[in-house]
Amino acid sequence: MRRKTLALLLAVAVHIPAFAATVTYTYTGAAQSFVVPAGVTSVTIEAWGAQGGINTAGITNNLGGYATGALPVTPGSTLYVYVGGQPVGVAGGFNGGGAGDTGGAGGGGASDVRQGGSALADRVLVAAGGGGGGFWSGLDVVGGVGGGLTGGDGYRAPDYATNPGGRGATQTAGGADGTCISFNVTALAGSLGQGGTPLGQNCGCQGYGGGGGLYGGAGSGNCRGGGGGSSSVSLVTGGSTQAGARAGNGEVRITYDVAAAPVAVPTLNQWALLMIGVVLAGISVLRLRRQRRGGGR
């Protein structure tokens, strides 16, 4: 009994398992930041690019892409977070959406996380934006979805083969081949981090911008949708992407494990242990005396 009592008194801590904490970033139209907490050496990132702009309510054919993966980090360092915006009208969406032209719609902005700086070259994960889309003369103008590793192609109904618009971006280049009556297709191509635009190219009919991304999708005139941007997970661990996963503005979530501090149990100093020893010794002496008295009878 004495040994069990002493063991309980000497217990010093109770272990509590770690738990996950998530920080969610929504669209603000400006760069945001995440400072890595003490003790954290890895985070999991989820990002959704913005849907492309639309000129008619209810259009959902040009959704933004999704990307996720784990990233090694250093406590106290800063990650820079950019959340893509779905544009209103012909303006391009925040973070790389290409502008549209009269009557059309701009491309959606990409969502990304940057490490070591805030330049495009510092991006470690990118979720692409969708190309601009809408409706014209009873026909759907389809903006390409944000990738995926490759963005979707834009077109006007019934299909790309009949009425091609802006091409989706890839892992190595912006989308190309946007349609324009002036045939100045080079100006419509997407580029690193930026969707292409038909703005000012005299393309005719409505103009639609390309979505932002690792590379941006191509813009297009002639009432044909812009291409979607490409997503990127090449610099994270266990990365994956999904095309056409987000309506409206983009979003970024950063999740990390929080190691809960042990709950301390008061420890006993030497004097307290000495007093316990004296008490236990006294109890033993009393018990011995009682045994001797009982034996003497």
PDB file of C-alpha atoms in Angstrom:
ATOM      1  CA  MET A   1       0.000   0.000   0.000  1.00  0.00           C
ATOM      2  CA  ARG A   2       2.840   2.393   0.889  1.00  0.00           C
ATOM      3  CA  ARG A   3       4.576   1.783  -2.455  1.00  0.00           C
ATOM      4  CA  LYS A   4       1.381   2.529  -4.423  1.00  0.00           C
ATOM      5  CA  THR A   5       0.799   5.721  -2.452  1.00  0.00           C
ATOM      6  CA  LEU A   6       4.344   6.938  -3.057  1.00  0.00           C
ATOM      7  CA  ALA A   7       4.133   6.158  -6.789  1.00  0.00           C
ATOM      8  CA  LEU A   8       0.982   8.253  -7.133  1.00  0.00           C
ATOM      9  CA  LEU A   9       2.535  11.156  -5.249  1.00  0.00           C
ATOM     10  CA  LEU A  10       5.576  11.169  -7.527  1.00  0.00           C
ATOM     11  CA  ALA A  11       3.570  11.400 -10.798  1.00  0.00           C
ATOM     12  CA  VAL A  12       4.624  14.588 -12.631  1.00  0.00           C
ATOM     13  CA  ALA A  13       2.517  15.027 -15.798  1.00  0.00           C
ATOM     14  CA  VAL A  14      -0.534  13.920 -17.760  1.00  0.00           C
ATOM     15  CA  HIS A  15      -0.097  13.485 -21.549  1.00  0.00           C
ATOM     16  CA  ILE A  16      -2.651  15.175 -23.842  1.00  0.00           C
ATOM     17  CA  PRO A  17      -2.595  14.244 -27.577  1.00  0.00           C
ATOM     18  CA  ALA A  18      -1.866  16.910 -30.220  1.00  0.00           C
ATOM     19  CA  PHE A  19      -4.800  18.418 -32.115  1.00  0.00           C
ATOM     20  CA  ALA A  20      -5.175  20.063 -35.525  1.00  0.00           C
ATOM     21  CA  ALA A  21      -5.737  23.795 -35.963  1.00  0.00           C
ATOM     22  CA  THR A  22      -6.963  25.328 -39.235  1.00  0.00           C
ATOM     23  CA  VAL A  23      -6.666  28.943 -40.393  1.00  0.00           C
ATOM     24  CA  THR A  24      -9.059  29.892 -43.221  1.00  0.00           C
ATOM     25  CA  TYR A  25      -8.376  32.755 -45.637  1.00  0.00           C
ATOM     26  CA  THR A  26     -11.166  34.243 -47.742  1.00  0.00           C
ATOM     27  CA  TYR A  27     -11.065  36.782 -50.548  1.00  0.00           C
ATOM     28  CA  THR A  28      -9.976  40.312 -49.570  1.00  0.00           C
ATOM     29  CA  GLY A  29      -8.400  41.617 -52.787  1.00  0.00           C
ATOM     30  CA  ALA A  30      -4.973  41.870 -51.127  1.00  0.00           C
ATOM     31  CA  ALA A  31      -2.093  39.681 -49.964  1.00  0.00           C
ATOM     32  CA  GLN A  32      -2.475  38.025 -46.554  1.00  0.00           C
ATOM     33  CA  SER A  33       0.028  36.220 -44.337  1.00  0.00           C
ATOM     34  CA  PHE A  34       0.480  33.243 -42.021  1.00  0.00           C
ATOM     35  CA  VAL A  35       3.241  33.233 -39.402  1.00  0.00           C
ATOM     36  CA  VAL A  36       4.310  29.686 -38.568  1.00  0.00           C
ATOM     37  CA  PRO A  37       3.740  29.002 -34.846  1.00  0.00           C
ATOM     38  CA  ALA A  38       6.492  27.767 -32.537  1.00  0.00           C
ATOM     39  CA  GLY A  39       7.074  24.036 -32.784  1.00  0.00           C
ATOM     40  CA  VAL A  40       5.353  23.653 -36.163  1.00  0.00           C
ATOM     41  CA  THR A  41       7.496  22.138 -38.934  1.00  0.00           C
ATOM     42  CA  SER A  42       4.852  21.111 -41.484  1.00  0.00           C
ATOM     43  CA  VAL A  43       1.512  22.468 -42.677  1.00  0.00           C
ATOM     44  CA  THR A  44      -1.174  21.114 -44.978  1.00  0.00           C
ATOM     45  CA  ILE A  45      -2.524  23.570 -47.535  1.00  0.00           C
ATOM     46  CA  GLU A  46      -5.852  23.450 -49.342  1.00  0.00           C
ATOM     47  CA  ALA A  47      -6.620  26.084 -51.969  1.00  0.00           C
ATOM     48  CA  TRP A  48      -9.523  26.807 -54.297  1.00  0.00           C
ATOM     49  CA  GLY A  49      -9.214  29.192 -57.239  1.00  0.00           C
ATOM     50  CA  ALA A  50     -12.000  31.617 -58.101  1.00  0.00           C
ATOM     51  CA  GLN A  51     -14.716  30.992 -60.646  1.00  0.00           C
ATOM     52  CA  GLY A  52     -14.426  33.033 -63.812  1.00  0.00           C
ATOM     53  CA  GLY A  53     -16.605  36.092 -64.258  1.00  0.00           C
ATOM     54  CA  ILE A  54     -20.078  35.728 -65.789  1.00  0.00           C
ATOM     55  CA  ASN A  55     -22.289  38.143 -67.689  1.00  0.00           C
ATOM     56  CA  THR A  56     -25.495  36.261 -66.830  1.00  0.00           C
ATOM     57  CA  ALA A  57     -26.590  35.035 -63.395  1.00  0.00           C
ATOM     58  CA  GLY A  58     -26.536  31.298 -62.769  1.00  0.00           C
ATOM     59  CA  ILE A  59     -23.627  30.366 -65.026  1.00  0.00           C
ATOM     60  CA  THR A  60     -21.543  27.596 -63.411  1.00  0.00           C
ATOM     61  CA  ASN A  61     -19.541  26.166 -66.308  1.00  0.00           C
ATOM     62  CA  ASN A  62     -16.300  27.955 -65.424  1.00  0.00           C
ATOM     63  CA  LEU A  63     -15.531  26.930 -61.835  1.00  0.00           C
ATOM     64  CA  GLY A  64     -12.162  27.415 -60.140  1.00  0.00           C
ATOM     65  CA  GLY A  65      -9.717  24.576 -59.498  1.00  0.00           C
ATOM     66  CA  TYR A  66      -8.505  22.910 -56.290  1.00  0.00           C
ATOM     67  CA  ALA A  67      -5.020  22.021 -55.040  1.00  0.00           C
ATOM     68  CA  THR A  68      -3.697  20.505 -51.813  1.00  0.00           C
ATOM     69  CA  GLY A  69      -0.439  19.234 -50.318  1.00  0.00           C
ATOM     70  CA  ALA A  70       1.901  19.275 -47.315  1.00  0.00           C
ATOM     71  CA  LEU A  71       4.688  21.843 -47.002  1.00  0.00           C
ATOM     72  CA  PRO A  72       7.771  21.805 -44.702  1.00  0.00           C
ATOM     73  CA  VAL A  73       8.030  25.080 -42.768  1.00  0.00           C
ATOM     74  CA  THR A  74      10.248  26.792 -40.200  1.00  0.00           C
ATOM     75  CA  PRO A  75       8.759  28.146 -36.953  1.00  0.00           C
ATOM     76  CA  GLY A  76       8.533  31.934 -37.050  1.00  0.00           C
ATOM     77  CA  SER A  77       8.700  32.155 -40.847  1.00  0.00           C
ATOM     78  CA  THR A  78       5.966  33.768 -42.950  1.00  0.00           C
ATOM     79  CA  LEU A  79       3.836  32.285 -45.716  1.00  0.00           C
ATOM     80  CA  TYR A  80       2.122  34.728 -48.060  1.00  0.00           C
ATOM     81  CA  VAL A  81      -1.450  33.888 -49.001  1.00  0.00           C
ATOM     82  CA  TYR A  82      -3.262  35.144 -52.108  1.00  0.00           C
ATOM     83  CA  VAL A  83      -6.960  34.301 -52.457  1.00  0.00           C
ATOM     84  CA  GLY A  84      -8.388  34.658 -55.960  1.00  0.00           C
ATOM     85  CA  GLY A  85     -11.458  36.771 -56.647  1.00  0.00           C
ATOM     86  CA  GLN A  86     -14.360  36.208 -59.012  1.00  0.00           C
ATOM     87  CA  PRO A  87     -14.627  39.431 -61.013  1.00  0.00           C
ATOM     88  CA  VAL A  88     -17.695  41.528 -61.650  1.00  0.00           C
ATOM     89  CA  GLY A  89     -18.083  42.813 -65.205  1.00  0.00           C
ATOM     90  CA  VAL A  90     -15.101  42.804 -67.542  1.00  0.00           C
ATOM     91  CA  ALA A  91     -12.384  43.403 -64.943  1.00  0.00           C
ATOM     92  CA  GLY A  92      -9.996  40.534 -64.321  1.00  0.00           C
ATOM     93  CA  GLY A  93     -10.243  38.754 -60.977  1.00  0.00           C
ATOM     94  CA  PHE A  94      -7.651  39.466 -58.268  1.00  0.00           C
ATOM     95  CA  ASN A  95      -4.452  37.427 -58.611  1.00  0.00           C
ATOM     96  CA  GLY A  96      -4.102  36.877 -62.314  1.00  0.00           C
ATOM     97  CA  GLY A  97      -7.535  36.872 -63.913  1.00  0.00           C
ATOM     98  CA  GLY A  98      -7.457  38.348 -67.441  1.00  0.00           C
ATOM     99  CA  ALA A  99      -9.796  41.232 -68.281  1.00  0.00           C
ATOM    100  CA  GLY A 100     -12.739  40.734 -70.617  1.00  0.00           C
ATOM    101  CA  ASP A 101     -14.088  43.188 -73.158  1.00  0.00           C
ATOM    102  CA  THR A 102     -17.412  44.886 -73.865  1.00  0.00           C
ATOM    103  CA  GLY A 103     -20.362  42.741 -72.832  1.00  0.00           C
ATOM    104  CA  GLY A 104     -18.183  39.794 -71.774  1.00  0.00           C
ATOM    105  CA  ALA A 105     -16.537  38.870 -68.465  1.00  0.00           C
ATOM    106  CA  GLY A 106     -13.102  38.660 -66.888  1.00  0.00           C
ATOM    107  CA  GLY A 107     -11.255  35.527 -65.824  1.00  0.00           C
ATOM    108  CA  GLY A 108     -11.172  34.330 -62.217  1.00  0.00           C
ATOM    109  CA  GLY A 109      -8.103  34.830 -60.063  1.00  0.00           C
ATOM    110  CA  ALA A 110      -5.910  32.011 -58.792  1.00  0.00           C
ATOM    111  CA  SER A 111      -5.380  31.225 -55.108  1.00  0.00           C
ATOM    112  CA  ASP A 112      -1.808  30.476 -54.040  1.00  0.00           C
ATOM    113  CA  VAL A 113       0.639  30.280 -51.136  1.00  0.00           C
ATOM    114  CA  ARG A 114       4.173  31.698 -51.351  1.00  0.00           C
ATOM    115  CA  GLN A 115       7.220  30.836 -49.244  1.00  0.00           C
ATOM    116  CA  GLY A 116      10.436  32.812 -48.882  1.00  0.00           C
ATOM    117  CA  GLY A 117       8.996  35.923 -50.529  1.00  0.00           C
ATOM    118  CA  SER A 118       5.907  37.329 -52.225  1.00  0.00           C
ATOM    119  CA  ALA A 119       6.917  37.132 -55.905  1.00  0.00           C
ATOM    120  CA  LEU A 120       5.375  34.781 -58.468  1.00  0.00           C
ATOM    121  CA  ALA A 121       8.580  32.742 -58.338  1.00  0.00           C
ATOM    122  CA  ASP A 122       7.929  32.072 -54.624  1.00  0.00           C
ATOM    123  CA  ARG A 123       4.653  30.211 -55.195  1.00  0.00           C
ATOM    124  CA  VAL A 124       4.679  26.703 -53.721  1.00  0.00           C
ATOM    125  CA  LEU A 125       1.043  25.725 -54.383  1.00  0.00           C
ATOM    126  CA  VAL A 126      -1.456  27.182 -56.869  1.00  0.00           C
ATOM    127  CA  ALA A 127      -5.175  26.588 -57.425  1.00  0.00           C
ATOM    128  CA  ALA A 128      -6.280  27.960 -60.795  1.00  0.00           C
ATOM    129  CA  GLY A 129      -9.090  30.336 -61.682  1.00  0.00           C
ATOM    130  CA  GLY A 130     -11.730  29.647 -64.325  1.00  0.00           C
ATOM    131  CA  GLY A 131     -12.031  31.542 -67.605  1.00  0.00           C
ATOM    132  CA  GLY A 132     -14.702  34.170 -68.229  1.00  0.00           C
ATOM    133  CA  GLY A 133     -18.050  32.825 -69.442  1.00  0.00           C
ATOM    134  CA  GLY A 134     -21.655  33.815 -69.931  1.00  0.00           C
ATOM    135  CA  PHE A 135     -24.469  33.888 -72.452  1.00  0.00           C
ATOM    136  CA  TRP A 136     -24.898  35.432 -75.887  1.00  0.00           C
ATOM    137  CA  SER A 137     -27.787  35.371 -78.357  1.00  0.00           C
ATOM    138  CA  GLY A 138     -29.395  32.300 -76.830  1.00  0.00           C
ATOM    139  CA  LEU A 139     -26.115  30.366 -76.655  1.00  0.00           C
ATOM    140  CA  ASP A 140     -23.918  29.418 -73.701  1.00  0.00           C
ATOM    141  CA  VAL A 141     -20.484  30.987 -73.695  1.00  0.00           C
ATOM    142  CA  VAL A 142     -18.462  28.411 -71.779  1.00  0.00           C
ATOM    143  CA  GLY A 143     -15.412  29.514 -69.825  1.00  0.00           C
ATOM    144  CA  GLY A 144     -12.788  26.827 -69.278  1.00  0.00           C
ATOM    145  CA  VAL A 145     -12.641  25.435 -65.750  1.00  0.00           C
ATOM    146  CA  GLY A 146      -9.623  26.118 -63.598  1.00  0.00           C
ATOM    147  CA  GLY A 147      -7.304  23.085 -63.543  1.00  0.00           C
ATOM    148  CA  GLY A 148      -6.236  20.502 -62.605  1.00  0.00           C
ATOM    149  CA  LEU A 149      -2.791  20.348 -64.011  1.00  0.00           C
ATOM    150  CA  THR A 150      -4.324  21.628 -67.236  1.00  0.00           C
ATOM    151  CA  GLY A 151      -7.005  24.281 -67.523  1.00  0.00           C
ATOM    152  CA  GLY A 152     -10.215  23.731 -69.457  1.00  0.00           C
ATOM    153  CA  ASP A 153     -10.771  25.227 -72.921  1.00  0.00           C
ATOM    154  CA  GLY A 154     -13.289  28.012 -73.490  1.00  0.00           C
ATOM    155  CA  TYR A 155     -15.784  28.004 -76.347  1.00  0.00           C
ATOM    156  CA  ARG A 156     -19.271  28.993 -77.476  1.00  0.00           C
ATOM    157  CA  ALA A 157     -21.999  26.338 -77.710  1.00  0.00           C
ATOM    158  CA  PRO A 158     -22.315  23.770 -79.019  1.00  0.00           C
ATOM    159  CA  ASP A 159     -18.629  22.802 -78.554  1.00  0.00           C
ATOM    160  CA  TYR A 160     -14.976  23.775 -78.924  1.00  0.00           C
ATOM    161  CA  ALA A 161     -14.633  22.200 -82.353  1.00  0.00           C
ATOM    162  CA  THR A 162     -17.425  24.395 -83.720  1.00  0.00           C
ATOM    163  CA  ASN A 163     -16.719  27.698 -81.918  1.00  0.00           C
ATOM    164  CA  PRO A 164     -13.276  27.582 -80.245  1.00  0.00           C
ATOM    165  CA  GLY A 165     -12.317  30.142 -77.620  1.00  0.00           C
ATOM    166  CA  GLY A 166      -9.304  30.470 -75.340  1.00  0.00           C
ATOM    167  CA  ARG A 167      -7.229  27.392 -74.637  1.00  0.00           C
ATOM    168  CA  GLY A 168      -6.538  26.237 -71.081  1.00  0.00           C
ATOM    169  CA  ALA A 169      -3.056  26.612 -69.599  1.00  0.00           C
ATOM    170  CA  THR A 170      -0.602  23.752 -69.015  1.00  0.00           C
ATOM    171  CA  GLN A 171       2.291  23.131 -66.604  1.00  0.00           C
ATOM    172  CA  THR A 172       4.738  24.791 -68.967  1.00  0.00           C
ATOM    173  CA  ALA A 173       2.861  27.526 -70.848  1.00  0.00           C
ATOM    174  CA  GLY A 174      -0.129  29.813 -70.877  1.00  0.00           C
ATOM    175  CA  GLY A 175      -3.218  28.977 -72.897  1.00  0.00           C
ATOM    176  CA  ALA A 176      -3.121  30.051 -76.541  1.00  0.00           C
ATOM    177  CA  ASP A 177      -5.302  30.271 -79.646  1.00  0.00           C
ATOM    178  CA  GLY A 178      -7.879  32.733 -78.377  1.00  0.00           C
ATOM    179  CA  THR A 179     -10.220  33.663 -81.212  1.00  0.00           C
ATOM    180  CA  CYS A 180     -10.152  37.215 -82.563  1.00  0.00           C
ATOM    181  CA  ILE A 181     -11.291  38.671 -85.885  1.00  0.00           C
ATOM    182  CA  SER A 182      -8.059  40.656 -86.053  1.00  0.00           C
ATOM    183  CA  PHE A 183      -6.152  37.348 -85.746  1.00  0.00           C
ATOM    184  CA  ASN A 184      -3.858  38.931 -83.160  1.00  0.00           C
ATOM    185  CA  VAL A 185      -3.989  35.711 -81.149  1.00  0.00           C
ATOM    186  CA  THR A 186      -0.584  36.219 -79.497  1.00  0.00           C
ATOM    187  CA  ALA A 187      -1.966  39.110 -77.480  1.00  0.00           C
ATOM    188  CA  LEU A 188      -4.725  36.860 -76.145  1.00  0.00           C
ATOM    189  CA  ALA A 189      -2.416  34.137 -74.806  1.00  0.00           C
ATOM    190  CA  GLY A 190      -2.004  33.535 -71.091  1.00  0.00           C
ATOM    191  CA  SER A 191       1.375  33.865 -69.390  1.00  0.00           C
ATOM    192  CA  LEU A 192       3.100  33.038 -66.100  1.00  0.00           C
ATOM    193  CA  GLY A 193       0.537  33.801 -63.395  1.00  0.00           C
ATOM    194  CA  GLN A 194      -1.695  35.835 -65.714  1.00  0.00           C
ATOM    195  CA  GLY A 195      -4.750  35.083 -67.841  1.00  0.00           C
ATOM    196  CA  GLY A 196      -4.880  36.467 -71.374  1.00  0.00           C
ATOM    197  CA  THR A 197      -7.198  39.303 -72.365  1.00  0.00           C
ATOM    198  CA  PRO A 198      -9.030  40.420 -75.512  1.00  0.00           C
ATOM    199  CA  LEU A 199      -9.233  43.960 -74.143  1.00  0.00           C
ATOM    200  CA  GLY A 200      -8.209  46.518 -76.758  1.00  0.00           C
ATOM    201  CA  GLN A 201      -7.614  43.923 -79.481  1.00  0.00           C
ATOM    202  CA  ASN A 202     -10.699  44.743 -81.597  1.00  0.00           C
ATOM    203  CA  CYS A 203     -11.790  41.130 -81.484  1.00  0.00           C
ATOM    204  CA  GLY A 204     -15.470  41.816 -82.070  1.00  0.00           C
ATOM    205  CA  CYS A 205     -18.583  40.608 -80.231  1.00  0.00           C
ATOM    206  CA  GLN A 206     -18.093  40.011 -76.487  1.00  0.00           C
ATOM    207  CA  GLY A 207     -14.641  39.428 -74.976  1.00  0.00           C
ATOM    208  CA  TYR A 208     -13.772  36.972 -72.182  1.00  0.00           C
ATOM    209  CA  GLY A 209     -10.609  36.824 -70.068  1.00  0.00           C
ATOM    210  CA  GLY A 210      -8.508  33.790 -69.205  1.00  0.00           C
ATOM    211  CA  GLY A 211      -8.270  32.434 -65.662  1.00  0.00           C
ATOM    212  CA  GLY A 212      -5.202  32.959 -63.499  1.00  0.00           C
ATOM    213  CA  GLY A 213      -2.962  30.106 -62.354  1.00  0.00           C
ATOM    214  CA  LEU A 214       0.556  28.740 -62.469  1.00  0.00           C
ATOM    215  CA  TYR A 215       0.066  29.806 -66.070  1.00  0.00           C
ATOM    216  CA  GLY A 216      -3.024  31.694 -67.189  1.00  0.00           C
ATOM    217  CA  GLY A 217      -5.597  30.573 -69.715  1.00  0.00           C
ATOM    218  CA  ALA A 218      -6.042  32.413 -73.017  1.00  0.00           C
ATOM    219  CA  GLY A 219      -8.558  35.200 -73.462  1.00  0.00           C
ATOM    220  CA  SER A 220     -10.972  35.229 -76.387  1.00  0.00           C
ATOM    221  CA  GLY A 221     -13.190  37.522 -78.387  1.00  0.00           C
ATOM    222  CA  ASN A 222     -16.014  36.673 -80.793  1.00  0.00           C
ATOM    223  CA  CYS A 223     -18.342  35.752 -77.917  1.00  0.00           C
ATOM    224  CA  ARG A 224     -16.296  32.685 -76.940  1.00  0.00           C
ATOM    225  CA  GLY A 225     -15.165  31.805 -73.437  1.00  0.00           C
ATOM    226  CA  GLY A 226     -11.726  32.294 -71.947  1.00  0.00           C
ATOM    227  CA  GLY A 227      -9.503  29.355 -71.022  1.00  0.00           C
ATOM    228  CA  GLY A 228      -8.899  28.164 -67.466  1.00  0.00           C
ATOM    229  CA  GLY A 229      -5.568  28.483 -65.691  1.00  0.00           C
ATOM    230  CA  SER A 230      -3.396  25.575 -64.529  1.00  0.00           C
ATOM    231  CA  SER A 231      -2.879  24.528 -60.894  1.00  0.00           C
ATOM    232  CA  SER A 232       0.466  23.473 -59.395  1.00  0.00           C
ATOM    233  CA  VAL A 233       1.501  21.096 -56.589  1.00  0.00           C
ATOM    234  CA  SER A 234       5.045  20.266 -57.705  1.00  0.00           C
ATOM    235  CA  LEU A 235       6.697  21.804 -54.615  1.00  0.00           C
ATOM    236  CA  VAL A 236       4.552  20.131 -51.944  1.00  0.00           C
ATOM    237  CA  THR A 237       4.388  16.571 -50.619  1.00  0.00           C
ATOM    238  CA  GLY A 238       1.431  14.336 -51.411  1.00  0.00           C
ATOM    239  CA  GLY A 239      -0.035  16.955 -53.725  1.00  0.00           C
ATOM    240  CA  SER A 240      -3.216  16.543 -55.747  1.00  0.00           C
ATOM    241  CA  THR A 241      -5.506  18.731 -57.843  1.00  0.00           C
ATOM    242  CA  GLN A 242      -9.089  18.788 -59.054  1.00  0.00           C
ATOM    243  CA  ALA A 243     -10.491  20.751 -61.973  1.00  0.00           C
ATOM    244  CA  GLY A 244     -13.699  22.775 -61.687  1.00  0.00           C
ATOM    245  CA  ALA A 245     -14.232  22.594 -57.923  1.00  0.00           C
ATOM    246  CA  ARG A 246     -15.180  26.100 -56.733  1.00  0.00           C
ATOM    247  CA  ALA A 247     -17.968  28.601 -57.394  1.00  0.00           C
ATOM    248  CA  GLY A 248     -17.556  32.271 -56.474  1.00  0.00           C
ATOM    249  CA  ASN A 249     -14.410  33.612 -54.826  1.00  0.00           C
ATOM    250  CA  GLY A 250     -11.493  31.381 -53.906  1.00  0.00           C
ATOM    251  CA  GLU A 251     -10.339  30.219 -50.480  1.00  0.00           C
ATOM    252  CA  VAL A 252      -7.181  28.952 -48.753  1.00  0.00           C
ATOM    253  CA  ARG A 253      -6.926  26.792 -45.621  1.00  0.00           C
ATOM    254  CA  ILE A 254      -3.729  26.078 -43.684  1.00  0.00           C
ATOM    255  CA  THR A 255      -3.823  23.238 -41.152  1.00  0.00           C
ATOM    256  CA  TYR A 256      -1.124  22.293 -38.640  1.00  0.00           C
ATOM    257  CA  ASP A 257      -0.751  20.129 -35.540  1.00  0.00           C
ATOM    258  CA  VAL A 258      -0.672  21.829 -32.164  1.00  0.00           C
ATOM    259  CA  ALA A 259       1.271  19.854 -29.563  1.00  0.00           C
ATOM    260  CA  ALA A 260      -0.619  20.403 -26.327  1.00  0.00           C
ATOM    261  CA  ALA A 261       1.604  21.118 -23.319  1.00  0.00           C
ATOM    262  CA  PRO A 262       1.530  18.395 -20.649  1.00  0.00           C
ATOM    263  CA  VAL A 263      -0.692  19.166 -17.678  1.00  0.00           C
ATOM    264  CA  ALA A 264       1.689  19.398 -14.737  1.00  0.00           C
ATOM    265  CA  VAL A 265       0.974  17.625 -11.468  1.00  0.00           C
ATOM    266  CA  PRO A 266       2.662  19.284  -8.449  1.00  0.00           C
ATOM    267  CA  THR A 267       5.903  17.481  -7.576  1.00  0.00           C
ATOM    268  CA  LEU A 268       7.146  16.875  -4.067  1.00  0.00           C
ATOM    269  CA  ASN A 269      10.345  18.508  -2.821  1.00  0.00           C
ATOM    270  CA  GLN A 270      12.880  16.783  -0.587  1.00  0.00           C
ATOM    271  CA  TRP A 271      11.385  18.110   2.664  1.00  0.00           C
ATOM    272  CA  ALA A 272       7.936  16.841   1.722  1.00  0.00           C
ATOM    273  CA  LEU A 273       9.359  13.428   0.876  1.00  0.00           C
ATOM    274  CA  LEU A 274      11.214  13.393   4.225  1.00  0.00           C
ATOM    275  CA  MET A 275       8.014  14.189   6.108  1.00  0.00           C
ATOM    276  CA  ILE A 276       6.160  11.420   4.268  1.00  0.00           C
ATOM    277  CA  GLY A 277       8.967   9.047   5.195  1.00  0.00           C
ATOM    278  CA  VAL A 278       8.734  10.076   8.876  1.00  0.00           C
ATOM    279  CA  VAL A 279       4.962   9.560   8.889  1.00  0.00           C
ATOM    280  CA  LEU A 280       5.235   6.152   7.232  1.00  0.00           C
ATOM    281  CA  ALA A 281       8.005   5.161   9.660  1.00  0.00           C
ATOM    282  CA  GLY A 282       5.833   6.238  12.593  1.00  0.00           C
ATOM    283  CA  ILE A 283       2.951   4.168  11.291  1.00  0.00           C
ATOM    284  CA  SER A 284       5.265   1.167  11.044  1.00  0.00           C
ATOM    285  CA  VAL A 285       6.485   1.638  14.633  1.00  0.00           C
ATOM    286  CA  LEU A 286       2.927   1.876  15.978  1.00  0.00           C
ATOM    287  CA  ARG A 287       1.893  -1.215  14.036  1.00  0.00           C
ATOM    288  CA  LEU A 288       4.928  -3.139  15.408  1.00  0.00           C
ATOM    289  CA  ARG A 289       4.131  -2.140  19.006  1.00  0.00           C
ATOM    290  CA  ARG A 290       0.538  -3.286  18.637  1.00  0.00           C
ATOM    291  CA  GLN A 291       1.699  -6.624  17.276  1.00  0.00           C
ATOM    292  CA  ARG A 292       4.071  -7.100  20.260  1.00  0.00           C
ATOM    293  CA  ARG A 293       1.378  -6.207  22.774  1.00  0.00           C
ATOM    294  CA  GLY A 294      -1.014  -8.621  21.165  1.00  0.00           C
ATOM    295  CA  GLY A 295       1.585 -11.385  21.306  1.00  0.00           C
ATOM    296  CA  GLY A 296       2.286 -10.722  24.984  1.00  0.00           C
ATOM    297  CA  ARG A 297      -1.296 -11.424  25.993  1.00  0.00           C
TER     298      ARG A 297
END
